[in-house]
Structure formats: structure tokens, C-alpha cells
Coordinates of C-alpha atoms in Angstrom, one line a residue:
X181 CA -15.5 10.4 1.4
X182 CA -13.0 8.5 -0.2
X183 CA -9.7 9.9 0.3
X184 CA -7.5 6.6 -1.4
X185 CA -6.6 5.5 -4.2
X186 CA -9.7 1.5 -5.5
X187 CA -6.3 -0.6 -4.5
X188 CA -4.0 2.2 -1.8
X189 CA -1.3 1.9 -5.2
X190 CA 1.1 3.8 -1.9
X191 CA 4.7 3.2 -1.1
X192 CA 6.2 0.0 -1.8
X193 CA 3.8 -1.0 -4.7
X194 CA 5.3 0.5 -7.4
X195 CA 9.0 -1.1 -6.0
X196 CA 7.9 -4.6 -5.6
X197 CA 6.0 -4.8 -8.9
X198 CA 6.1 -4.2 -12.5
X199 CA 7.6 -5.5 -16.1
X200 CA 11.0 -3.3 -15.8
X201 CA 13.3 -4.5 -18.9
X202 CA 16.1 -6.5 -16.9
X203 CA 20.2 -4.5 -16.4
X204 CA 23.0 -6.5 -16.4
X205 CA 24.0 -5.0 -13.2
X206 CA 27.6 -5.5 -13.8
X207 CA 27.3 -2.5 -16.7
X208 CA 30.4 0.2 -15.8
X209 CA 28.5 1.9 -16.3
X210 CA 26.4 1.7 -12.6
X211 CA 28.1 -2.0 -11.0
X212 CA 31.3 -0.3 -8.4
X213 CA 33.8 -2.3 -7.4
X214 CA 34.7 -0.2 -3.5
X215 CA 32.8 2.1 -2.3
X216 CA 34.9 5.2 -3.2
X217 CA 32.6 6.7 -5.6
X218 CA 30.4 7.2 -2.6
X219 CA 26.9 6.8 -4.8
X220 CA 24.3 5.0 -3.5
X221 CA 23.0 1.8 -5.8
X222 CA 19.1 0.2 -5.1
X223 CA 17.6 -2.9 -6.2
X224 CA 14.1 -2.8 -6.6
X225 CA 11.6 -5.1 -8.7
X226 CA 10.0 -1.6 -10.8
X227 CA 8.1 0.1 -13.3
X228 CA 8.0 3.8 -13.4
X229 CA 6.5 5.2 -16.2
X230 CA 7.1 8.6 -15.9
X231 CA 8.8 10.7 -13.2
X232 CA 4.9 12.8 -13.3
X233 CA 3.3 12.6 -9.8
X234 CA -0.9 13.7 -11.9
X235 CA 0.3 10.9 -14.4
X236 CA 1.5 7.2 -12.6
X237 CA 0.2 5.9 -9.9
X238 CA 3.6 3.7 -10.4
X239 CA 6.2 6.2 -9.7
X240 CA 6.0 5.6 -5.6
X241 CA 9.6 5.4 -5.8
X242 CA 11.2 6.8 -6.8
X243 CA 9.0 10.1 -6.4
X244 CA 9.8 10.3 -3.2
X245 CA 13.0 11.1 -2.9
X246 CA 13.1 14.1 -4.6
X247 CA 9.3 15.7 -3.4
X248 CA 7.8 16.1 0.5
X249 CA 4.4 15.3 0.9
X250 CA 2.9 18.1 3.6
X251 CA 2.8 15.2 6.1
X252 CA 1.5 11.3 5.3
X253 CA 2.6 8.8 7.6
X254 CA 6.9 8.7 8.3
X255 CA 6.0 11.8 10.1
X256 CA 3.0 10.7 12.2
X257 CA 5.4 7.4 13.5
X258 CA 9.1 8.7 13.2
X259 CA 9.8 12.8 15.4
X260 CA 12.7 12.2 13.3
X261 CA 11.0 12.2 9.7
X262 CA 9.1 15.4 8.5
X263 CA 7.6 16.3 5.3
X264 CA 7.5 20.2 4.1
X265 CA 5.4 20.9 7.0
X266 CA 7.5 21.6 9.7
X267 CA 4.0 20.6 12.6
X268 CA 0.0 21.2 13.0
X269 CA -2.3 21.7 14.6
X270 CA -6.9 21.2 14.3
X271 CA -8.6 23.6 15.5
X272 CA -12.1 21.9 18.0
X273 CA -13.9 21.9 16.2
X274 CA -11.1 19.6 14.2
X275 CA -12.4 21.6 11.0
X276 CA -9.7 23.6 10.5
X277 CA -6.0 22.3 9.7
X278 CA -3.1 24.8 10.8
X279 CA 0.8 24.2 9.2
X280 CA 3.7 25.6 10.0
X281 CA 5.6 24.8 7.3
X282 CA 9.8 25.1 7.5
X283 CA 11.6 28.4 7.3
X284 CA 13.6 30.0 5.2
X285 CA 13.6 25.7 2.7
X286 CA 14.4 26.0 -1.3
X287 CA 13.7 23.8 -3.7
X288 CA 16.4 22.2 -5.3
X289 CA 17.0 25.0 -7.9
X290 CA 17.3 28.1 -5.2
X291 CA 13.7 29.0 -5.6
X292 CA 12.3 29.7 -1.5
X293 CA 9.3 27.0 -1.1
X294 CA 6.5 27.8 0.7
X295 CA 3.0 28.5 2.7
X296 CA 2.0 29.2 -1.0
X297 CA 4.1 26.1 -3.2
X298 CA 1.6 23.3 -0.9
X299 CA -1.9 26.3 -1.4
X300 CA -0.6 26.7 -5.1
X301 CA -0.4 22.5 -5.3
X302 CA -3.8 21.8 -3.8
X303 CA -5.1 24.3 -5.0
X304 CA -4.1 23.6 -8.6
X305 CA -5.4 19.9 -7.7
X306 CA -8.7 21.0 -6.6
X307 CA -9.6 23.4 -9.7
X308 CA -9.4 20.5 -10.9
X309 CA -12.3 18.5 -9.7
X310 CA -15.3 18.1 -12.5
X311 CA -13.6 18.9 -15.4
X312 CA -13.6 16.8 -17.8
X313 CA -10.0 16.0 -17.6
X314 CA -10.0 15.8 -13.7
X315 CA -6.4 15.4 -11.6
X316 CA -7.8 11.7 -10.8
X317 CA -4.5 9.1 -12.5
X318 CA -2.3 9.9 -10.5
X319 CA -0.7 10.8 -6.8
X320 CA -1.2 13.9 -6.7
X321 CA -5.3 12.8 -7.5
X322 CA -8.4 15.2 -6.5
X323 CA -9.4 11.6 -4.0
X324 CA -10.4 13.4 -0.7
X325 CA -10.5 17.3 -2.2
X326 CA -13.9 17.6 -2.7
X327 CA -14.6 17.0 1.5
X328 CA -12.2 20.4 1.4
X329 CA -13.7 23.8 1.4
X330 CA -10.7 26.0 1.5
X331 CA -7.0 25.5 1.8
X332 CA -5.6 29.2 1.7
X333 CA -1.4 30.5 2.4
X334 CA -1.8 33.0 5.3
X335 CA 1.9 33.4 4.8
X336 CA 4.8 31.6 3.3
X337 CA 4.9 30.0 6.6
X338 CA 1.4 28.8 7.9
X339 CA -0.5 26.5 6.2
X340 CA -4.0 27.0 7.0
X341 CA -7.0 24.0 5.4
X342 CA -10.0 24.4 6.1
X343 CA -12.6 21.0 5.8
X344 CA -16.3 21.0 5.1
X345 CA -16.5 17.7 7.7
X346 CA -13.7 17.0 10.7
X347 CA -11.3 14.2 8.6
X348 CA -8.0 13.7 9.4
X349 CA -7.6 13.8 5.5
X350 CA -4.8 16.6 5.4
X351 CA -2.2 14.7 7.3
X352 CA -3.0 11.5 6.0
X353 CA -2.9 12.2 1.8
X354 CA -0.2 11.2 0.8
X355 CA 0.1 14.5 -2.0
X356 CA 3.4 16.2 -3.1
X357 CA 4.3 19.0 -3.0
X358 CA 5.8 20.5 -6.2
X359 CA 6.7 24.1 -6.5
X360 CA 5.2 27.0 -8.6
X361 CA 7.2 28.2 -10.8
X362 CA 7.0 25.2 -12.2
X363 CA 4.1 23.8 -13.2
X364 CA 1.1 26.4 -12.5
X365 CA 2.2 27.4 -16.9
X366 CA 1.2 23.3 -17.4
X367 CA -2.9 22.8 -18.6
X368 CA -4.7 19.6 -16.7
X369 CA -4.7 17.9 -20.5
X370 CA -1.3 17.4 -20.4
X371 CA -0.4 17.5 -17.0
X372 CA -2.3 14.3 -16.7
X373 CA -1.2 12.5 -19.4
X374 CA 1.6 13.4 -22.0
X375 CA 3.9 16.6 -19.6
X376 CA 6.8 14.0 -18.8
X377 CA 8.2 17.1 -16.2
X378 CA 11.8 15.0 -17.2
X379 CA 14.8 15.9 -15.2
X380 CA 16.7 17.6 -13.1
X381 CA 13.3 17.3 -10.4
X382 CA 13.3 20.4 -9.7
X383 CA 11.7 19.4 -5.5
X384 CA 12.4 20.3 -1.4
X385 CA 13.1 15.7 -0.7
X386 CA 16.7 15.5 -0.3
X387 CA 17.5 14.2 -4.2
X388 CA 17.3 15.8 -7.3
X389 CA 16.0 13.1 -10.3
X390 CA 18.1 13.9 -12.2
X391 CA 17.9 10.8 -15.1
X392 CA 15.4 8.4 -15.8
X393 CA 15.7 5.9 -18.3
X394 CA 13.3 3.8 -18.2
X395 CA 12.7 0.1 -17.8
X396 CA 15.7 -0.1 -16.3
X397 CA 17.6 3.1 -13.6
X398 CA 16.9 6.9 -11.9
X399 CA 19.0 8.4 -10.8
X400 CA 20.4 11.0 -8.4
X401 CA 22.2 13.6 -7.1
X402 CA 22.3 15.2 -3.5
X403 CA 20.2 18.1 -3.2
X404 CA 22.6 20.8 -2.4
X405 CA 19.5 23.4 -0.7
X406 CA 17.8 20.0 2.1
X407 CA 16.1 21.1 4.2
X408 CA 19.1 20.1 7.3
X409 CA 21.5 19.9 4.4
X410 CA 23.5 18.4 1.5
X411 CA 23.2 14.5 2.9
X412 CA 26.4 12.7 2.6
X413 CA 26.4 10.8 0.3
X414 CA 27.4 11.5 -3.5
X415 CA 24.0 10.9 -5.1
X416 CA 21.8 7.3 -6.4
X417 CA 21.7 5.0 -9.2
X418 CA 17.8 3.0 -8.1
X419 CA 18.3 0.2 -11.2
X420 CA 15.2 -1.7 -11.7
X421 CA 14.4 -5.8 -13.0
X422 CA 11.7 -7.9 -13.4
X423 CA 13.7 -10.2 -11.4
X424 CA 14.6 -10.6 -7.9
X425 CA 17.3 -13.1 -9.2
X426 CA 20.0 -9.7 -9.9
X427 CA 19.3 -8.6 -6.8
X428 CA 20.6 -11.2 -4.4
X429 CA 22.6 -11.4 -6.7
X430 CA 24.8 -7.3 -6.9
X431 CA 24.3 -7.6 -3.0
X432 CA 26.4 -10.8 -3.0
X433 CA 29.0 -9.5 -5.2
X434 CA 28.9 -5.5 -4.0
X435 CA 27.6 -3.5 -6.5
X436 CA 24.6 -3.3 -4.6
X437 CA 24.2 -1.7 -1.8
X438 CA 20.5 -2.6 -0.6
X439 CA 17.4 -4.8 -2.5
X440 CA 13.8 -5.6 -1.8
X441 CA 12.0 -8.3 -3.2
X442 CA 13.5 -10.9 -2.5
X443 CA 11.7 -14.4 -2.1
X444 CA 11.9 -16.7 0.9
X445 CA 15.6 -18.2 -0.4
X446 CA 17.5 -15.4 -1.5
X447 CA 16.5 -14.1 1.9
X448 CA 17.8 -17.4 3.8
X449 CA 21.3 -17.6 2.2
X450 CA 22.1 -13.7 2.0
X451 CA 21.1 -14.2 5.5
X452 CA 24.4 -16.2 5.6
X453 CA 26.5 -13.6 4.1
X454 CA 28.6 -11.8 6.9
X455 CA 29.1 -9.2 4.5
X456 CA 25.1 -9.2 4.6
X457 CA 22.3 -7.0 6.7
X458 CA 18.9 -8.9 5.8
X459 CA 15.7 -7.2 7.2
X460 CA 12.2 -8.0 6.7
X461 CA 10.1 -5.2 6.9
X462 CA 5.3 -5.7 7.9
X463 CA 3.1 -3.6 5.0
X464 CA 0.1 -2.4 4.1
X465 CA -0.6 -5.7 2.2
X466 CA -3.6 -8.0 3.1
X467 CA -3.7 -11.7 1.5
X468 CA -8.0 -12.3 1.4
X469 CA -9.9 -15.5 0.7
X470 CA -13.2 -13.4 -0.7
X471 CA -17.3 -14.6 -1.0
X472 CA -18.6 -14.5 -3.7
X473 CA -21.7 -11.9 -2.2
X474 CA -23.3 -11.2 -5.2
X475 CA -27.2 -12.5 -5.0
X476 CA -28.0 -11.7 -9.9
X477 CA -26.1 -11.2 -12.3
X478 CA -23.1 -12.7 -10.7
X479 CA -23.9 -14.1 -8.3
X480 CA -22.0 -17.7 -7.6
X481 CA -22.5 -21.4 -8.8
X482 CA -24.3 -22.0 -4.8
X483 CA -26.8 -20.6 -2.6
X484 CA -24.3 -22.0 0.8
X485 CA -21.5 -18.7 -0.2
X486 CA -24.3 -16.2 0.9
X487 CA -25.2 -18.5 4.1
X488 CA -22.9 -16.9 7.2
X489 CA -22.9 -20.1 9.1
X490 CA -21.6 -21.6 5.5
X491 CA -19.2 -19.0 5.1
X492 CA -17.5 -19.3 9.0
X493 CA -17.7 -22.8 9.6
X494 CA -15.1 -22.3 6.4
X495 CA -13.7 -20.1 8.9
X496 CA -12.7 -23.0 11.4
X497 CA -11.1 -25.3 8.5
X498 CA -8.9 -22.9 7.3
X499 CA -5.0 -22.8 8.9
X500 CA -3.6 -18.7 9.3
X501 CA -0.1 -20.2 10.9
X502 CA 0.3 -22.9 8.7
X503 CA -0.3 -21.0 5.4
X504 CA 2.6 -18.7 6.6
X505 CA 4.7 -21.2 8.2
X506 CA 4.5 -23.4 4.9
X507 CA 3.3 -20.9 2.6
X508 CA 5.9 -17.8 3.4
X509 CA 8.1 -20.0 5.3
X510 CA 7.5 -17.8 7.9
X511 CA 7.9 -14.5 6.4
X512 CA 4.4 -12.9 7.0
X513 CA 1.7 -12.7 10.1
X514 CA -0.7 -14.6 10.5
X515 CA -4.4 -13.2 8.7
X516 CA -6.7 -12.9 11.0
X517 CA -9.0 -9.0 10.6
X518 CA -9.4 -5.9 7.7
X519 CA -5.9 -3.9 10.0
X520 CA -3.1 -4.9 9.2
X521 CA 0.4 -5.0 11.6
X522 CA 1.3 -2.4 10.2
X523 CA -1.9 0.2 11.2
X524 CA -0.8 -0.8 14.9
X525 CA -2.5 1.4 16.5
X526 CA -6.1 0.0 15.0
X527 CA -4.2 -3.4 14.9
X528 CA -6.1 -6.1 17.6
X529 CA -5.8 -10.0 17.5
X530 CA -9.4 -10.4 17.5
X531 CA -9.3 -13.2 20.9
X532 CA -12.2 -13.1 21.7
X533 CA -13.7 -14.3 18.6
X534 CA -12.0 -15.4 16.5
X535 CA -12.1 -18.9 15.1
X536 CA -10.0 -22.4 16.1
X537 CA -8.8 -24.1 13.0
X538 CA -10.7 -26.9 13.3
X539 CA -11.7 -29.8 11.1
X540 CA -14.2 -31.6 12.6
X541 CA -16.0 -28.7 14.5
X542 CA -16.0 -27.3 11.2
X543 CA -17.4 -30.2 9.7
X544 CA -19.8 -29.8 13.0
X545 CA -20.3 -26.2 11.8
X546 CA -21.2 -27.5 8.2
X547 CA -23.6 -30.2 10.0
X548 CA -25.7 -28.5 11.5
X549 CA -26.2 -25.0 9.2
X550 CA -27.8 -27.9 7.2
X551 CA -24.4 -29.0 4.4
X552 CA -24.1 -32.7 5.1
X553 CA -23.3 -35.4 2.9
X554 CA -26.5 -37.4 2.3
X555 CA -25.5 -40.5 0.6
X556 CA -21.6 -40.8 2.3
X557 CA -20.1 -39.6 -0.7
X558 CA -17.4 -38.0 1.7
X559 CA -19.2 -34.3 -0.3
X560 CA -21.7 -32.6 1.0
X561 CA -24.8 -31.0 -0.2
X562 CA -26.9 -27.5 -0.4
X563 CA -30.0 -27.2 2.1
X564 CA -31.7 -28.5 -0.7
X565 CA -29.7 -31.3 -1.8
X566 CA -28.4 -30.4 -4.5
X567 CA -24.1 -31.2 -5.2
X568 CA -21.7 -28.4 -5.5
X569 CA -19.0 -27.7 -6.6
X570 CA -17.7 -24.3 -5.4
X571 CA -14.4 -22.6 -8.2
X572 CA -11.9 -20.9 -6.2
X573 CA -10.1 -18.3 -8.4
X574 CA -7.2 -16.2 -8.0
X575 CA -3.8 -14.4 -8.2
X576 CA -2.6 -11.8 -7.4
X577 CA -3.4 -7.7 -8.9
X578 CA -1.4 -6.0 -10.1
X579 CA 0.7 -3.6 -7.7
X580 CA 1.3 -6.2 -4.6
X581 CA 3.3 -9.5 -3.8
X582 CA 2.9 -12.6 -5.6
X583 CA 0.3 -14.7 -3.7
X584 CA 2.2 -18.1 -3.0
X585 CA 0.2 -21.0 -5.3
X586 CA 0.8 -23.0 -1.3
X587 CA -1.8 -20.6 0.1
X588 CA -4.4 -22.0 -2.6
X589 CA -2.9 -25.3 -3.0
X590 CA -3.7 -25.3 1.4
X591 CA -7.1 -24.7 1.4
X592 CA -8.6 -26.6 -1.2
X593 CA -7.2 -29.2 0.6
X594 CA -8.6 -28.5 3.6
X595 CA -11.9 -28.0 1.9
X596 CA -12.2 -30.8 0.7
X597 CA -11.0 -32.9 3.9
X598 CA -14.5 -31.2 5.3
X599 CA -16.7 -32.7 2.7
X600 CA -16.3 -29.1 0.2
X601 CA -14.1 -29.8 -3.4
X602 CA -12.6 -27.0 -5.1
X603 CA -11.3 -27.0 -8.6
X604 CA -8.5 -23.6 -9.2
X605 CA -8.2 -21.6 -12.2
X606 CA -5.2 -19.2 -11.4
X607 CA -5.2 -16.2 -13.9
X608 CA -3.2 -13.6 -14.4
X609 CA -3.4 -9.7 -13.1
X610 CA -5.9 -8.8 -16.2
X611 CA -7.7 -11.6 -17.1
X612 CA -8.1 -11.5 -12.2
X613 CA -9.1 -7.4 -12.5
X614 CA -11.7 -9.0 -15.4
X615 CA -13.5 -11.1 -13.5
X616 CA -13.9 -9.4 -10.4
X617 CA -14.4 -6.4 -11.6
X618 CA -17.9 -5.6 -10.6
X619 CA -21.6 -7.4 -11.5
X620 CA -22.9 -4.7 -13.7
X621 CA -19.2 -4.3 -15.3
X622 CA -19.0 -8.0 -16.6
X623 CA -18.1 -9.2 -13.0
X624 CA -18.2 -12.5 -11.2
X625 CA -19.7 -15.5 -11.8
X626 CA -16.9 -17.4 -10.0
X627 CA -17.2 -18.9 -5.9
X628 CA -14.2 -17.7 -3.8
X629 CA -11.5 -15.8 -4.9
X630 CA -7.9 -15.7 -3.3
X631 CA -6.4 -12.6 -3.9
X632 CA -4.4 -9.4 -2.3
X633 CA -4.8 -6.1 -1.7
X634 CA -2.9 -2.9 -0.4
X635 CA -5.1 -0.9 1.4
X636 CA -3.9 3.1 4.2
X637 CA -2.7 2.0 7.4
X638 CA -4.8 5.3 7.9
X639 CA -8.9 4.2 9.4
X640 CA -10.7 4.6 6.3
X641 CA -8.5 3.0 4.5
X642 CA -8.3 0.1 6.6
X643 CA -12.2 -0.6 6.6
X644 CA -12.6 0.2 2.4
X645 CA -12.4 -3.2 2.1
X646 CA -15.6 -3.9 3.2
X647 CA -17.6 -0.6 1.6
X648 CA -20.6 -1.0 -0.2
X649 CA -20.2 -0.8 -3.9
X650 CA -16.3 0.5 -3.5
X651 CA -14.2 -0.5 -6.6
X652 CA -11.9 -3.1 -4.1
X653 CA -14.4 -4.4 -2.0
X654 CA -14.3 -7.8 -3.6
X655 CA -16.4 -9.9 -2.4
X656 CA -19.5 -7.6 -3.5
X657 CA -20.6 -7.2 0.1
X658 CA -23.1 -5.0 1.4
X659 CA -23.8 -4.1 5.2
X660 CA -25.8 -0.8 5.9
X661 CA -24.2 -0.5 9.6
X662 CA -20.3 -1.5 8.7
X663 CA -21.5 1.6 5.5
X664 CA -22.5 4.4 8.4
X665 CA -19.2 2.9 11.1
X666 CA -16.7 3.9 8.5
X667 CA -18.8 6.8 7.0
X668 CA -19.2 7.5 10.8
X669 CA -14.8 7.2 10.4
X670 CA -14.1 9.8 8.1
X671 CA -15.0 12.8 10.1
X672 CA -13.6 11.1 13.4
X673 CA -10.5 13.0 13.8
X674 CA -10.5 11.8 17.4
X675 CA -7.9 8.8 17.9
X676 CA -9.3 7.5 21.2
X677 CA -13.1 7.3 19.1
X678 CA -11.4 6.3 15.1
X679 CA -9.9 3.5 16.8
X680 CA -13.9 2.5 18.6
X681 CA -15.3 2.7 15.3
X682 CA -12.9 0.8 13.6
X683 CA -12.8 -2.3 16.0
X684 CA -16.6 -2.2 15.5
X685 CA -17.2 -2.9 11.9
X686 CA -13.5 -5.2 11.9
X687 CA -14.8 -7.3 14.4
X688 CA -19.0 -7.4 12.6
X689 CA -17.0 -8.0 8.9
X690 CA -15.3 -10.5 10.3
X691 CA -18.2 -12.5 12.6
X692 CA -20.2 -12.2 9.3
X693 CA -17.1 -13.9 7.5
X694 CA -17.2 -12.0 4.1
X695 CA -13.8 -12.3 3.8
X696 CA -11.6 -14.7 5.0
X697 CA -8.0 -13.0 6.0
X698 CA -5.1 -15.1 5.6
X699 CA -2.7 -13.9 6.0
X700 CA 0.0 -9.9 6.3
X701 CA 2.6 -10.9 4.4
X702 CA 6.8 -9.0 5.0
X703 CA 9.0 -8.0 2.3
X704 CA 12.3 -9.2 2.0
X705 CA 15.1 -7.0 1.8
X706 CA 18.8 -6.7 2.5
X707 CA 21.6 -4.0 2.6
X708 CA 25.5 -4.6 2.2
X709 CA 27.2 -3.2 5.6
X710 CA 31.1 -2.3 3.9
X711 CA 29.4 1.4 2.3
X712 CA 27.2 3.4 4.4
X713 CA 25.6 3.5 7.8
X714 CA 22.7 5.1 9.0
X715 CA 20.3 2.4 7.9
X716 CA 17.1 1.9 10.2
X717 CA 16.4 -0.8 12.3
X718 CA 12.7 -1.4 12.4
X719 CA 12.3 -0.8 9.0
X720 CA 15.8 -0.9 6.5
X721 CA 13.9 1.6 4.4
X722 CA 10.8 3.2 4.9
X723 CA 8.3 2.8 2.4
X724 CA 6.9 5.8 2.7
X725 CA 8.9 8.3 2.3
X726 CA 12.9 8.6 1.7
X727 CA 14.5 7.9 5.7
X728 CA 17.0 6.7 5.3
X729 CA 18.6 8.7 1.9
X730 CA 18.4 11.7 4.0
X731 CA 20.9 10.8 6.4
X732 CA 23.8 7.8 5.1
X733 CA 26.7 8.3 5.4
X734 CA 29.9 7.1 3.5
X735 CA 31.9 4.3 5.8

């Protein structure tokens, strides 16, 4: 069972990174010298390429302002943030899920929005499984639907999902509900590629996507048929940029109301502005050091990295707190295990088994494991007495926040101090993807990797980095017990049981150390105070839905 995309292109990734063309924040079409027009202006580093949720992973923002997921994460964490379903329940055997759809809800074109549209959305995707044009190229994907027995609208207000085995997929999936009367005649071939889904989009979210200029902006108008009432603002403009500089400038000038993806320096500068509130949000990204665990094709340059004792000693030579303080300027949480702090239900600081940062202890453990400096040259040899140097490759995968180069410099420095020389190769996202592909596809032949991933904060998503043959398992690590624990997690609905299984798996992979988790970076954002009220406090803007744009009010 695998119902999460290869690297969880979920949520804020589409906001933070991309290759959008710069767009002047001083343009008269978008800049506002006052708050009089009541239009919310948002600045993002973004690269949305199509408005079709079946054909792209790069368009979460802006699509999530127009479309509802059935449930997803916000509705599970916040009582006042719901999706297409108003409520849900599961049977005692954890196989039958029943969802109550909002009564009287309408699509933005005024047509009734019912359980039949939700059933259509899922069954439309599910019907493509095994088809040459299977719908697996975007957010509305077949991931997880192979484990569903049936999806039925019992009536206009009731949706039933019957699964083949217990799973939380029915509430965790991020598929966007689309109207049957718009999509029923679109072929699978068109849905996954050429169908543009041109504005105005028809959805049930608070905003109607009314105009899209790729690489420049997306314009929204308020949805007059939104289930809690027409939003109080006059609409939104999402402006896309290739760097964060114009976002910071726009916040200062007042031409933007909110911006994200700021650098620490920009964030610190904006924090001194009396008209601006700065914030930082936890997200699912984690940055890590991986060891190449391949033993045949694609293996590293030395067998030392296959030795858990060697990897454990290296773990003692890495100071996550210093990485956070110096490389991230404090804008990250210190790395521990696979469960991220944003996944608060599953996070553990592993205090009872956590390695200390102690270079003397790291050196002692290397000596004890047989990796000694026998000739006094300051460089260790492997167990066969051969000198070695580790190649460390690094880069940010497409769709993740950039890792500060100081992180790599610190790691190389610490390893050098304990007699483990490191050479560093920095790669762009394309070259990094090629080097870290599975060995059967030409990847591997490196020793260490500093990179990042953006998994789901669901129980299975947290563990996927260690899953055998999973395409984000960059360490090529294989562990039968871990895979068995993950398989149990995938069919466990009971939270207490799921938490215990996740904790056991997280501890197992921590102890074997194919990965050393370095940090959980924070998203840096800011908003102005002068035009709108209703912004979030814990999270200024949700990473998983359209909050607070359903409730912002002009001042």
C-alpha cells in the first residue's frame, strides 16, 4: 500500500520553489496604494504550470483555494476547518467509512455539490487504474485507490468508502473534489495532460480562480455560493516570483499583504517594521545525511559506510543544534528521527537513545569499531588498513526548501576533525536526481548525501523514507523488520496502535543509522497589519488548505 506521492509534493512545496518569472510588485494592475479595494495580495515563489489537478504536482497553491479535499489534514487538526465532508465515522472493523457532506452545498457555478460528485471524483480516478493513461500525474492520483473496494454515494448527503483492509487513506488523502458536470466527458488521456481546466474554475472553496497568467499571477474572486457565506474580501491575487527579494520589498511597500519563503535576513529585517507581523511555520520537510547502503551496483567507495558501528560513530560527530543555530540562524528544529515536529501525534525526541554530540566519543567509537589512524597521519583507515575519503554529494530536490551550504561545511569540518576526510560535490536538482536514482537506473556510486524530503505527516508517510525500494529511500537501505512495521502501520486505523508501531519503526531506523536527520526547517512568512484581520496565529496561513482566506475581513 502506498498512497503518498514520491516526495509528498504536498502543500507548501508549490508555493516555496519554482522557476516563475519575476513580476514587478509595482505594476499598477496589482499594487495597491491603499486597502480600499479589499483585494488580498499574496507573494509566493511558485511555478504553477496548469490549473488541472490531474496533470501536475506544482499547483497545490493556487488550486486549494478553489477546490476542497474530502477531509485531509486541516479538518483533522482543527474543528473550524472542514473540507467537502462536514463529518465522518468508521465502522468497528475499520473497513467502512461514512462521510456526511455539507447539506445544501453548491459549486461556485450554482449547481448542487453532493456526495455523488465526491463518488464521481474518486471513481473517475479509480477507473483509470491499469489504463495506459492512468491518472497518476498530479494531485488527483490513483495512489491508495488500489486498496479501495468500493466508493458509493448512498444519497446526496452520504458517501461511503469501503476499503479492502484497514487504512486511514479515506481521511488522509489529498484528492480534490471536482464537479461531475464539468469533468464527466474528459478522457483520461486529456485529464492527465492536455485538458487545461481554464478559468473560471468551478469548485466549492472560498475563492473562484478567475484568471491565470503562468509565471506571473493568479487572480481569484469570492465564491458567492461558499457554504459558510461569501467571503468578506473582494478577492485575491497570488503573485509569483523567482526570488524572495520582491516579496520582501512588496511587504515593506504595502503592495503585498502576505509573503512566504523569506530568507532569515529578510525575516529579521521585516520583524523590525511596525506595520508587519512575521511568523514561522513548521512543515513536513526534513533535511538529512544519508549513507549509501548499496552493496553491489551503485555501491560507495568503501565498505565502512555499510557498518552500523561506523554510521553510529559519525552520528556522534554531528551537532544538530549548531546546524540549526549557525546554518539556519535558528529557523529550524533540531533533527532527531523520521517523525517531524509538525506531526505532533507521532513525534518523539528519542531522548533515551539519542546520540550525544561528542567528537571524542565519536573518535573512540571509530577506534573500537576498527577504523583507526595507524600511521599517525590524522586520517583513519578501514578495517583492511586502506585509506579512504568519502564523497559527499548535496543539493535540494525539486520541490523542497534549499539546504544552507553551511550545513555541509559544518559536517565536513566535524568529520575531518575525527580523521574522516570528505570531498563535497554540489549538484543541481536534475543532477542530484540522477545520482540518487536507484542503482538499477544508474544512481549511486557516492558515499554520503545531504539532502531533504517532504513526506506526508500521516503515519505511513512518516516512514516511507526507509521503505525498501521506495523511490525516496535515497540510502538504498533494506530492513525486513522495518518493512513489516510499515506494513502494519498501513492497515492500522487505531491511533494508539499506530503511534506505537511508528515509534518502534522510528527507533529501529535511528539505531541502524542509514540516515542522520539534521533538521526540520521552518517556513518564514510575514503579513501586513493595515488591511485585513482574521489571519492565523499558530499558522498565519495554512500549509494544508485555504485557511484563512475563507474568513479574512477588511479593516
